[in-house]
PDB file of C-alpha atoms in Angstrom:
ATOM      1  CA  GLN A   1     100.324 -22.814  99.124  1.00  0.00           C
ATOM      2  CA  ALA A   2      99.931 -19.678 102.010  1.00  0.00           C
ATOM      3  CA  GLN A   3     103.429 -17.455 100.085  1.00  0.00           C
ATOM      4  CA  MET A   4     103.585 -15.957  97.379  1.00  0.00           C
ATOM      5  CA  VAL A   5     106.077 -15.871  94.640  1.00  0.00           C
ATOM      6  CA  GLU A   6     107.764 -13.507  92.952  1.00  0.00           C
ATOM      7  CA  SER A   7     109.819 -13.580  89.941  1.00  0.00           C
ATOM      8  CA  GLY A   8     111.294 -11.351  86.672  1.00  0.00           C
ATOM      9  CA  GLY A   9     113.635  -8.812  89.275  1.00  0.00           C
ATOM     10  CA  GLY A  10     117.363  -7.983  87.770  1.00  0.00           C
ATOM     11  CA  LEU A  11     119.116  -5.612  86.877  1.00  0.00           C
ATOM     12  CA  VAL A  12     118.284  -2.828  83.937  1.00  0.00           C
ATOM     13  CA  GLN A  13     120.052   0.222  83.494  1.00  0.00           C
ATOM     14  CA  PRO A  14     117.840   3.854  83.853  1.00  0.00           C
ATOM     15  CA  GLY A  15     114.868   4.163  82.229  1.00  0.00           C
ATOM     16  CA  GLY A  16     114.498   0.827  81.309  1.00  0.00           C
ATOM     17  CA  SER A  17     112.059  -2.505  81.435  1.00  0.00           C
ATOM     18  CA  LEU A  18     111.156  -5.190  84.112  1.00  0.00           C
ATOM     19  CA  ARG A  19     108.485  -7.118  84.138  1.00  0.00           C
ATOM     20  CA  LEU A  20     107.517  -8.555  87.336  1.00  0.00           C
ATOM     21  CA  SER A  21     104.808 -12.452  87.954  1.00  0.00           C
ATOM     22  CA  CYS A  22     103.554 -13.114  91.003  1.00  0.00           C
ATOM     23  CA  ALA A  23     102.173 -16.822  92.025  1.00  0.00           C
ATOM     24  CA  ALA A  24      99.734 -16.813  94.289  1.00  0.00           C
ATOM     25  CA  SER A  25      96.958 -19.919  95.908  1.00  0.00           C
ATOM     26  CA  VAL A  26      93.566 -20.080  94.334  1.00  0.00           C
ATOM     27  CA  ARG A  27      92.272 -20.467  97.764  1.00  0.00           C
ATOM     28  CA  ILE A  28      92.892 -16.236  98.662  1.00  0.00           C
ATOM     29  CA  PHE A  29      93.359 -15.038  95.174  1.00  0.00           C
ATOM     30  CA  SER A  30      89.893 -15.053  93.488  1.00  0.00           C
ATOM     31  CA  LEU A  31      88.451 -13.186  96.399  1.00  0.00           C
ATOM     32  CA  THR A  32      90.845  -9.921  96.842  1.00  0.00           C
ATOM     33  CA  ASP A  33      92.575  -7.143  95.370  1.00  0.00           C
ATOM     34  CA  MET A  34      96.018  -7.362  94.775  1.00  0.00           C
ATOM     35  CA  GLY A  35      99.721  -5.705  95.395  1.00  0.00           C
ATOM     36  CA  TRP A  36     102.315  -5.054  94.708  1.00  0.00           C
ATOM     37  CA  TYR A  37     105.018  -3.839  97.629  1.00  0.00           C
ATOM     38  CA  ARG A  38     108.690  -2.798  97.674  1.00  0.00           C
ATOM     39  CA  GLN A  39     111.031  -2.450  99.959  1.00  0.00           C
ATOM     40  CA  ALA A  40     113.801   0.127  99.516  1.00  0.00           C
ATOM     41  CA  LEU A  41     117.254  -1.372 101.942  1.00  0.00           C
ATOM     42  CA  GLY A  42     116.586   0.954 105.483  1.00  0.00           C
ATOM     43  CA  LYS A  43     113.069   1.942 104.474  1.00  0.00           C
ATOM     44  CA  GLN A  44     109.567   0.918 105.157  1.00  0.00           C
ATOM     45  CA  ARG A  45     107.671  -1.487 103.020  1.00  0.00           C
ATOM     46  CA  GLU A  46     105.574   0.554 100.922  1.00  0.00           C
ATOM     47  CA  LEU A  47     102.264  -0.327  98.734  1.00  0.00           C
ATOM     48  CA  VAL A  48     103.179   0.597  94.792  1.00  0.00           C
ATOM     49  CA  ALA A  49     100.451  -0.453  92.633  1.00  0.00           C
ATOM     50  CA  THR A  50      97.151  -2.586  93.522  1.00  0.00           C
ATOM     51  CA  VAL A  51      94.045  -4.334  91.211  1.00  0.00           C
ATOM     52  CA  GLY A  52      90.753  -4.874  91.995  1.00  0.00           C
ATOM     53  CA  GLN A  53      89.253  -8.976  91.663  1.00  0.00           C
ATOM     54  CA  TYR A  54      87.935  -6.819  88.661  1.00  0.00           C
ATOM     55  CA  GLY A  55      90.529  -5.005  87.121  1.00  0.00           C
ATOM     56  CA  VAL A  56      90.310  -1.521  88.598  1.00  0.00           C
ATOM     57  CA  THR A  57      93.692  -0.772  89.118  1.00  0.00           C
ATOM     58  CA  ASN A  58      95.343   2.095  91.466  1.00  0.00           C
ATOM     59  CA  TYR A  59      99.027   3.277  92.159  1.00  0.00           C
ATOM     60  CA  ALA A  60     101.126   5.439  94.067  1.00  0.00           C
ATOM     61  CA  ASP A  61     102.510   8.628  92.981  1.00  0.00           C
ATOM     62  CA  SER A  62     106.319   7.737  92.546  1.00  0.00           C
ATOM     63  CA  VAL A  63     104.906   4.694  90.156  1.00  0.00           C
ATOM     64  CA  LYS A  64     101.919   6.644  88.156  1.00  0.00           C
ATOM     65  CA  GLY A  65     102.565   6.878  84.107  1.00  0.00           C
ATOM     66  CA  ARG A  66     105.378   4.367  84.777  1.00  0.00           C
ATOM     67  CA  PHE A  67     104.109   1.126  86.267  1.00  0.00           C
ATOM     68  CA  THR A  68     101.001  -0.761  84.824  1.00  0.00           C
ATOM     69  CA  ILE A  69      99.599  -3.983  87.422  1.00  0.00           C
ATOM     70  CA  ALA A  70      97.633  -6.727  85.713  1.00  0.00           C
ATOM     71  CA  ARG A  71      96.057 -10.011  86.999  1.00  0.00           C
ATOM     72  CA  ASP A  72      95.246 -12.959  85.483  1.00  0.00           C
ATOM     73  CA  ASN A  73      92.881 -15.014  87.113  1.00  0.00           C
ATOM     74  CA  ALA A  74      92.474 -18.150  84.458  1.00  0.00           C
ATOM     75  CA  ARG A  75      96.261 -18.566  85.763  1.00  0.00           C
ATOM     76  CA  VAL A  76      95.978 -16.853  89.432  1.00  0.00           C
ATOM     77  CA  ARG A  77      98.955 -14.574  88.461  1.00  0.00           C
ATOM     78  CA  THR A  78      99.710 -11.422  89.280  1.00  0.00           C
ATOM     79  CA  TYR A  79     102.712  -9.391  87.017  1.00  0.00           C
ATOM     80  CA  LEU A  80     104.283  -5.270  86.998  1.00  0.00           C
ATOM     81  CA  GLN A  81     105.409  -3.707  84.151  1.00  0.00           C
ATOM     82  CA  MET A  82     107.429  -1.405  85.227  1.00  0.00           C
ATOM     83  CA  ASP A  83     108.900   0.958  82.254  1.00  0.00           C
ATOM     84  CA  LYS A  84     110.565   4.249  82.765  1.00  0.00           C
ATOM     85  CA  LEU A  85     112.765   2.655  85.966  1.00  0.00           C
ATOM     86  CA  LYS A  86     114.894   5.100  87.457  1.00  0.00           C
ATOM     87  CA  PRO A  87     117.489   5.398  89.876  1.00  0.00           C
ATOM     88  CA  GLU A  88     114.498   5.313  92.969  1.00  0.00           C
ATOM     89  CA  ASP A  89     113.438   2.570  91.932  1.00  0.00           C
ATOM     90  CA  PRO A  90     115.179  -0.416  93.557  1.00  0.00           C
ATOM     91  CA  ALA A  91     113.906  -2.058  96.129  1.00  0.00           C
ATOM     92  CA  VAL A  92     112.898  -5.851  97.021  1.00  0.00           C
ATOM     93  CA  TYR A  93     109.819  -5.937  95.418  1.00  0.00           C
ATOM     94  CA  TYR A  94     106.668  -8.445  96.800  1.00  0.00           C
ATOM     95  CA  CYS A  95     102.948  -9.072  95.893  1.00  0.00           C
ATOM     96  CA  ASN A  96     100.420  -9.636  98.727  1.00  0.00           C
ATOM     97  CA  THR A  97      97.088  -8.978  99.233  1.00  0.00           C
ATOM     98  CA  VAL A  98      95.050  -6.175  99.688  1.00  0.00           C
ATOM     99  CA  PRO A  99      95.580  -5.312 102.754  1.00  0.00           C
ATOM    100  CA  PRO A 100      98.735  -7.915 102.967  1.00  0.00           C
ATOM    101  CA  ARG A 101      98.352 -10.928 104.786  1.00  0.00           C
ATOM    102  CA  PRO A 102     100.765 -11.612 106.843  1.00  0.00           C
ATOM    103  CA  GLU A 103     101.528 -15.556 106.182  1.00  0.00           C
ATOM    104  CA  SER A 104     101.651 -14.927 102.763  1.00  0.00           C
ATOM    105  CA  TRP A 105     105.266 -12.702 101.901  1.00  0.00           C
ATOM    106  CA  GLY A 106     107.304 -14.406 100.244  1.00  0.00           C
ATOM    107  CA  GLN A 107     110.703 -13.821  99.592  1.00  0.00           C
ATOM    108  CA  GLY A 108     110.456 -11.003  97.090  1.00  0.00           C
ATOM    109  CA  THR A 109     112.294 -10.233  94.085  1.00  0.00           C
ATOM    110  CA  GLN A 110     115.395  -7.683  93.479  1.00  0.00           C
ATOM    111  CA  VAL A 111     114.722  -4.932  91.170  1.00  0.00           C
ATOM    112  CA  THR A 112     118.680  -2.710  90.262  1.00  0.00           C
ATOM    113  CA  VAL A 113     118.600   0.428  88.430  1.00  0.00           C
ATOM    114  CA  SER A 114     122.319   0.990  87.747  1.00  0.00           C
ATOM    115  CA  SER A 115     124.243   2.936  84.748  1.00  0.00           C
TER     116      SER A 115
END
């Protein structure tokens, strides 16, 4: 499995929470940093959070303090807990390695924030 498989998106009210999940290939997961990216309508894809092989995390300023990235090496999964969602957060969210592998982009999962 070269492509990532993302899930967990949906419709949530401002201030709400969602937890995204990403299944990856064991072959690439264990040796690399992982990240969550998002692409809003009409905008370029951006990296919002990363987690290193040993759990060190980094966040874009726009999500710092609201989003939490984590990885489960045993289950070969990456997670993104999104709290205090804002109207500017809607996008298709993707996971991939950092830097991203072109062949690993999945379908993404849509996040919509609306009252």
